[in-house]
Tab-separated table of C-alpha atoms and ligand atoms in Angstrom:
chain	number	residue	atom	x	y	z
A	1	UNK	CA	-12.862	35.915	-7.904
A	2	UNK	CA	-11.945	35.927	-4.176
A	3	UNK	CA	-10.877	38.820	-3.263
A	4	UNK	CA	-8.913	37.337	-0.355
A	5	UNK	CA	-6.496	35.666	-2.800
A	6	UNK	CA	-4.792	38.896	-3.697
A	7	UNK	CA	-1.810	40.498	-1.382
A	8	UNK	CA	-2.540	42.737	0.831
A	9	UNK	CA	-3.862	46.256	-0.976
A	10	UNK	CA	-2.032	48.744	-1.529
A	11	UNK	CA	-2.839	52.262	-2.512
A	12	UNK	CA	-1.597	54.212	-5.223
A	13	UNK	CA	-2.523	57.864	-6.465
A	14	UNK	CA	-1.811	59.342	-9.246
A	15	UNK	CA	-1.595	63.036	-8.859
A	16	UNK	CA	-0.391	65.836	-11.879
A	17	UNK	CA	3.031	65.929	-11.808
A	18	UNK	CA	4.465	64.751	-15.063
A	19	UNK	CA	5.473	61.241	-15.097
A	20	UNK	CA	2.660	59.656	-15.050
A	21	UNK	CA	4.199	56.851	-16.268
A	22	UNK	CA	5.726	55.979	-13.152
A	23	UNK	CA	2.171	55.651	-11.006
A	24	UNK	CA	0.870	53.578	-14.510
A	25	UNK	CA	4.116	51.558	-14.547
A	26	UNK	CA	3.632	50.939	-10.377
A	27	UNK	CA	0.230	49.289	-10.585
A	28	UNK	CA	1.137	47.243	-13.431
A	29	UNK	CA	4.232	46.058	-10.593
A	30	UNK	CA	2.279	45.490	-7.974
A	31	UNK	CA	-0.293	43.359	-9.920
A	32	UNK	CA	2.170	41.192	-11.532
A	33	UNK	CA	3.241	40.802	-7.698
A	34	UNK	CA	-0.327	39.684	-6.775
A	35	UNK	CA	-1.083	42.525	-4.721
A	36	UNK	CA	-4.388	43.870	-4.984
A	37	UNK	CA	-4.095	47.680	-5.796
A	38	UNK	CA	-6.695	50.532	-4.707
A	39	UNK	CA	-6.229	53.147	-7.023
A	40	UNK	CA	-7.113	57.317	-7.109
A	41	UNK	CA	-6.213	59.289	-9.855
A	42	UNK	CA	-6.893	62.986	-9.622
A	43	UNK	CA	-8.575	65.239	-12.480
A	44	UNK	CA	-5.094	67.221	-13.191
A	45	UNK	CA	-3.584	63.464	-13.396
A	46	UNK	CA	-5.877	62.576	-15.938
A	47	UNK	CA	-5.116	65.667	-18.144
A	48	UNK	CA	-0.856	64.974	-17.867
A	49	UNK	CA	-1.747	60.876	-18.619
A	50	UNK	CA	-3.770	62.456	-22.177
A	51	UNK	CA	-0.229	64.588	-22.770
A	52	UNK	CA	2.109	61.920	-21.733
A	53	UNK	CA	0.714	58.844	-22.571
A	54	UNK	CA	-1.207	56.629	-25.118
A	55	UNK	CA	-3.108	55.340	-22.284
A	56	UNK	CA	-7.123	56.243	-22.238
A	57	UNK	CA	-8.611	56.225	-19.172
A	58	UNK	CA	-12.130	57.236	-18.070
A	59	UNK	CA	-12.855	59.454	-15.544
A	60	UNK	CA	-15.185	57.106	-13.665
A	61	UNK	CA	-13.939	54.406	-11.530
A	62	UNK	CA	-15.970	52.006	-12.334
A	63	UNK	CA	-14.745	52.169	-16.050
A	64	UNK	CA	-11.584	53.088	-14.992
A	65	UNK	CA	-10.922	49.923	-13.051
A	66	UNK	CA	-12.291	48.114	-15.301
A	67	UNK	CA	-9.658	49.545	-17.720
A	68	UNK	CA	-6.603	49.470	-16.033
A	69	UNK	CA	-7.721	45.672	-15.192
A	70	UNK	CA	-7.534	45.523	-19.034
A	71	UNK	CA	-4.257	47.224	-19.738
A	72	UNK	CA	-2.310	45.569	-16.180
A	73	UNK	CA	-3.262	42.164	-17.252
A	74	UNK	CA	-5.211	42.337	-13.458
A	75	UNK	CA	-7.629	39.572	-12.241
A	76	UNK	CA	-10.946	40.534	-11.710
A	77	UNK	CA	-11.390	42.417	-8.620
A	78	UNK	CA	-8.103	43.118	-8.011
A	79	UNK	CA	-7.705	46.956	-8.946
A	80	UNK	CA	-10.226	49.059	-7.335
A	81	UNK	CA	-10.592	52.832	-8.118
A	82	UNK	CA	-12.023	55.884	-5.843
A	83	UNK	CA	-13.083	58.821	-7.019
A	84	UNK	CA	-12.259	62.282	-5.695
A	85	UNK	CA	-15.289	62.893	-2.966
A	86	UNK	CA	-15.945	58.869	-2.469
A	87	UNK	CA	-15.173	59.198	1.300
A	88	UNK	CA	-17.170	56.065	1.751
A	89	UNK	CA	-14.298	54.392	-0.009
A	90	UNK	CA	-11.713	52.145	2.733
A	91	UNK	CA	-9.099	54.199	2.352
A	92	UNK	CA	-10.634	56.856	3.853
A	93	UNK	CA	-10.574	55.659	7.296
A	94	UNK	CA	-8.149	53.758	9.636
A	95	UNK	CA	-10.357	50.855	10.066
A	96	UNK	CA	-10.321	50.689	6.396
A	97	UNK	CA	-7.145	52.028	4.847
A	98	UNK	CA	-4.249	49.856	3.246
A	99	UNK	CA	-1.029	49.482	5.385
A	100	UNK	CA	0.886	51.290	2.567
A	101	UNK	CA	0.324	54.431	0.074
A	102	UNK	CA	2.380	55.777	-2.727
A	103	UNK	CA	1.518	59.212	-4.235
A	104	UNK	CA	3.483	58.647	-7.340
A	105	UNK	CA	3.752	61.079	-9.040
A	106	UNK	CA	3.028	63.620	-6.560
A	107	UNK	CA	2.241	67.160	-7.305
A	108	UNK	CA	3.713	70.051	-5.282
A	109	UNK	CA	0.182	70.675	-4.683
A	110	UNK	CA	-0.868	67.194	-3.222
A	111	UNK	CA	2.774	67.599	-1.552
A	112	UNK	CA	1.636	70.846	0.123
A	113	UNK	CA	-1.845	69.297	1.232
A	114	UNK	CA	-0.227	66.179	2.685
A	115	UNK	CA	2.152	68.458	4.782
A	116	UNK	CA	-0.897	70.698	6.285
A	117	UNK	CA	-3.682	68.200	6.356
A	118	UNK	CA	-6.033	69.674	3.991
A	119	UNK	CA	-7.883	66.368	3.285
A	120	UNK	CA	-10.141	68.376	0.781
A	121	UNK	CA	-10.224	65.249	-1.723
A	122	UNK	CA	-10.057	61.736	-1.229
A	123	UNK	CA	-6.155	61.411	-1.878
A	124	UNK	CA	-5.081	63.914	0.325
A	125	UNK	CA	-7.869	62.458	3.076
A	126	UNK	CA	-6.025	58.825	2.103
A	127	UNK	CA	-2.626	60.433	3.067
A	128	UNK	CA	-3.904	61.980	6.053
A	129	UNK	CA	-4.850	58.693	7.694
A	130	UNK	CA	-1.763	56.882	6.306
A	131	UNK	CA	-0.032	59.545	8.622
A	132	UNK	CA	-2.268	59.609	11.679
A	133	UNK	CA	-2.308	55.580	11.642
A	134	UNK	CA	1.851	55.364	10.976
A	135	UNK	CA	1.272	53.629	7.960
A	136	UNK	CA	3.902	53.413	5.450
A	137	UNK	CA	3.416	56.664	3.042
A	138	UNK	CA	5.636	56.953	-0.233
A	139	UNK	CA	5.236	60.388	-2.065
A	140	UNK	CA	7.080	60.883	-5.459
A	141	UNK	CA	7.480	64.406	-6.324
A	142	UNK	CA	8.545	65.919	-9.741
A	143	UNK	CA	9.346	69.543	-9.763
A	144	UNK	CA	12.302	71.007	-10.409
A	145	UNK	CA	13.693	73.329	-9.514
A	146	UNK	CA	12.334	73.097	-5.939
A	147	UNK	CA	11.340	76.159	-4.038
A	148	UNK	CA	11.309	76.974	-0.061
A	149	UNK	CA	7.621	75.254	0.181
A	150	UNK	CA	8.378	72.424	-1.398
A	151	UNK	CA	11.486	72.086	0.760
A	152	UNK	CA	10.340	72.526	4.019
A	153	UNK	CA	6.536	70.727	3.134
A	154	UNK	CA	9.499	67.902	1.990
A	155	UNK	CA	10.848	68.068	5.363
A	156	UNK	CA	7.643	68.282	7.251
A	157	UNK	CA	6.782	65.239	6.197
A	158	UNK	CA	9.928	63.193	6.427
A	159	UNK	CA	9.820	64.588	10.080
A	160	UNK	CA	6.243	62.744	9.969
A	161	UNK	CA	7.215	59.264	8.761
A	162	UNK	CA	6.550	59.523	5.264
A	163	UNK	CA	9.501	58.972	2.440
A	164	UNK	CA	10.043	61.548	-0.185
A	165	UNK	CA	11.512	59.494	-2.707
A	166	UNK	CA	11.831	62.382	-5.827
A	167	UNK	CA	11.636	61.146	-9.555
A	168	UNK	CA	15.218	61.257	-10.281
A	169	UNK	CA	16.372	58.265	-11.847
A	170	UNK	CA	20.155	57.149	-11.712
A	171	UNK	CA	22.373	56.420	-14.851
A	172	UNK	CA	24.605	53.839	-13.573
A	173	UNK	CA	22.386	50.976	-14.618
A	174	UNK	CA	23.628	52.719	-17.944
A	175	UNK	CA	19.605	53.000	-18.874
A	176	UNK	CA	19.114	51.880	-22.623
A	177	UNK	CA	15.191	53.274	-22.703
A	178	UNK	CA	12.643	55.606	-21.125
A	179	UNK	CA	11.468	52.601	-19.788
A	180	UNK	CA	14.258	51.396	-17.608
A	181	UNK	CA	14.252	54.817	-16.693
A	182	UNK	CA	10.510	54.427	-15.221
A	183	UNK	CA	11.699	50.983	-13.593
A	184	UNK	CA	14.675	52.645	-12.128
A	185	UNK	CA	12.146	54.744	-9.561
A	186	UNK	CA	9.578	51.794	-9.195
A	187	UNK	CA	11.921	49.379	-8.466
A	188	UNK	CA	12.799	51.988	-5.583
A	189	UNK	CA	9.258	51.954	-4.468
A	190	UNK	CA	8.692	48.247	-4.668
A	191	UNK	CA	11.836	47.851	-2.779
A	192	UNK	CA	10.450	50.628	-0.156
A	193	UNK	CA	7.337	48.132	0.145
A	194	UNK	CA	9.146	45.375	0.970
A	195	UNK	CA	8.213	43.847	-2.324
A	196	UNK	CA	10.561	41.353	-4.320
A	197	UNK	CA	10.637	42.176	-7.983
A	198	UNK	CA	13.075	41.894	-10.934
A	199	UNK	CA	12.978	45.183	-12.640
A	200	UNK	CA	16.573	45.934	-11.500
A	201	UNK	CA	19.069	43.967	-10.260
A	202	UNK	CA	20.193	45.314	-6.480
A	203	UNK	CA	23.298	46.952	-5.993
A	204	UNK	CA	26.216	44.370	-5.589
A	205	UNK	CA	23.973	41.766	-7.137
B	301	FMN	C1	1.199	68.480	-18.562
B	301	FMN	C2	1.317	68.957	-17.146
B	301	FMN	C3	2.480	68.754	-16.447
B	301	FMN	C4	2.603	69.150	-15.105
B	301	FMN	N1	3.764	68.894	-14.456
B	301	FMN	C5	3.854	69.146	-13.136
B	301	FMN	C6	5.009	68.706	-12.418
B	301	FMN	O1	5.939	68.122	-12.958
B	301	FMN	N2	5.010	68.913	-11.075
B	301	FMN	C7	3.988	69.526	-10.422
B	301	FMN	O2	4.051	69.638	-9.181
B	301	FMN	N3	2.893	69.976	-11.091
B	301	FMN	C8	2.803	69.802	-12.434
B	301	FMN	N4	1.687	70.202	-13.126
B	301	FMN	C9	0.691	71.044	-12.437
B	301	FMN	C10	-0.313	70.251	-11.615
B	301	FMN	O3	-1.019	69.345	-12.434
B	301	FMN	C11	-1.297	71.226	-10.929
B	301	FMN	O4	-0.615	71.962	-9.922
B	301	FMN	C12	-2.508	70.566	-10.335
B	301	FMN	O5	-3.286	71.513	-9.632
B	301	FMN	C13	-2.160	69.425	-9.387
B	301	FMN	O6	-3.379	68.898	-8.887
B	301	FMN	P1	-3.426	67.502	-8.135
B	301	FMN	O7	-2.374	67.547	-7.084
B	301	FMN	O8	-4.804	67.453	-7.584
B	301	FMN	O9	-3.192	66.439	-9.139
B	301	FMN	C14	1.538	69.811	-14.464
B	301	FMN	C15	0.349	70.023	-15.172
B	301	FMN	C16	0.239	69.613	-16.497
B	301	FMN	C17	-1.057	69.835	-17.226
């Protein structure tokens, strides 16, 4: 397959807040929108997608990709996945790195390393350049309630271009399923990325 058919990449990592469901839900989005999709999950991810979800997914990015290619309905090629210390990997450098990234859902922990540049994995090194480049940078916490760190590392980082968007889905689509209420928030992303969808119908529509 040729590679240069897809959209332009974008990243998504899956960190372990709960609702995992949300990052799972956002890939499958943005490969039914063509878009090719680099994806990192991190090792508490993988432990809250065992608790939350049916989904099975292998450690190793090769197998992983290879599996969420299978579950997405993705052409070959078009989801790529990192692993935690692959800082060969594109996104790990400006001359490399997508023009968008979604942390979704986002850990207060990722949240915390974001805000003070830790870059000790390759999510939180992905961030980092998304911010040093001015790239578009989409984290999705889930905590609640919030304390004074998560605030102000909130705040930090709105101050630094990225959008907080939290995991707090609306009711006035009058939501029928736990799955409109995971399209509710990626239909908020998608619509952050620019990206035309029809999970939702826009307000005044
Ligand atoms: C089932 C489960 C649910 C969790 N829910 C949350 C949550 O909602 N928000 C959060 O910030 N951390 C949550 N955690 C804790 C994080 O997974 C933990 O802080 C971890 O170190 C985050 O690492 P990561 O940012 O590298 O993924 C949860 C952990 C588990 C196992």
């Amino acid at each position: 397959m040729d590679k240069t058919a897809f959209r332009p990449p974008v990243t998504v990592a899956i960190t372990g807040a709960s609702g995992a469901q949300y990052g799972l839900r956002l890939i499958e989005a943005l490969v039914a929108a063509d878009h090719a999709v680099w994806v990192m999950i991190s090792k508490a991810a993988h432990l809250v997608i065992d608790t939350e979800t049916d989904a099975a997914l292998p450690a190793r990015p090769e197998r992983l990709a290879a599996a969420l290619t299978e579950r997405c309905g993705a052409r070959a090629g078009q989801i790529r996945c990192f692993g935690r210390e692959d800082w060969m990997a594109p996104v790990a450098s400006g001359s490399g790195a997508p023009s968008a990234m979604v942390i979704c859902p986002c850990s207060t922990g990722t949240l915390s390393a974001v805000a003070t540049g830790a870059s000790n994995n390759l999510i939180e090194r992905a961030a980092d350049v998304a911010l040093k480049e001015r790239r578009k940078l989409i984290l999705v916490p889930r905590e609640t309630p919030l304390s004074a760190i998560h605030l102000e590392h909130m705040l930090s980082l709105t101050r630094m271009g990225a959008v907080i968007l939290p995991a707090a889905p609306g009711f006035y689509h009058r939501p029928v399923s736990v799955d409109d209420l995971i399209d509710f928030i990626v239909a908020r992303i998608l619509n952050q990325l620019a990206i035309e969808h029809r999970l939702l119908p826009r307000w005044g529509e």
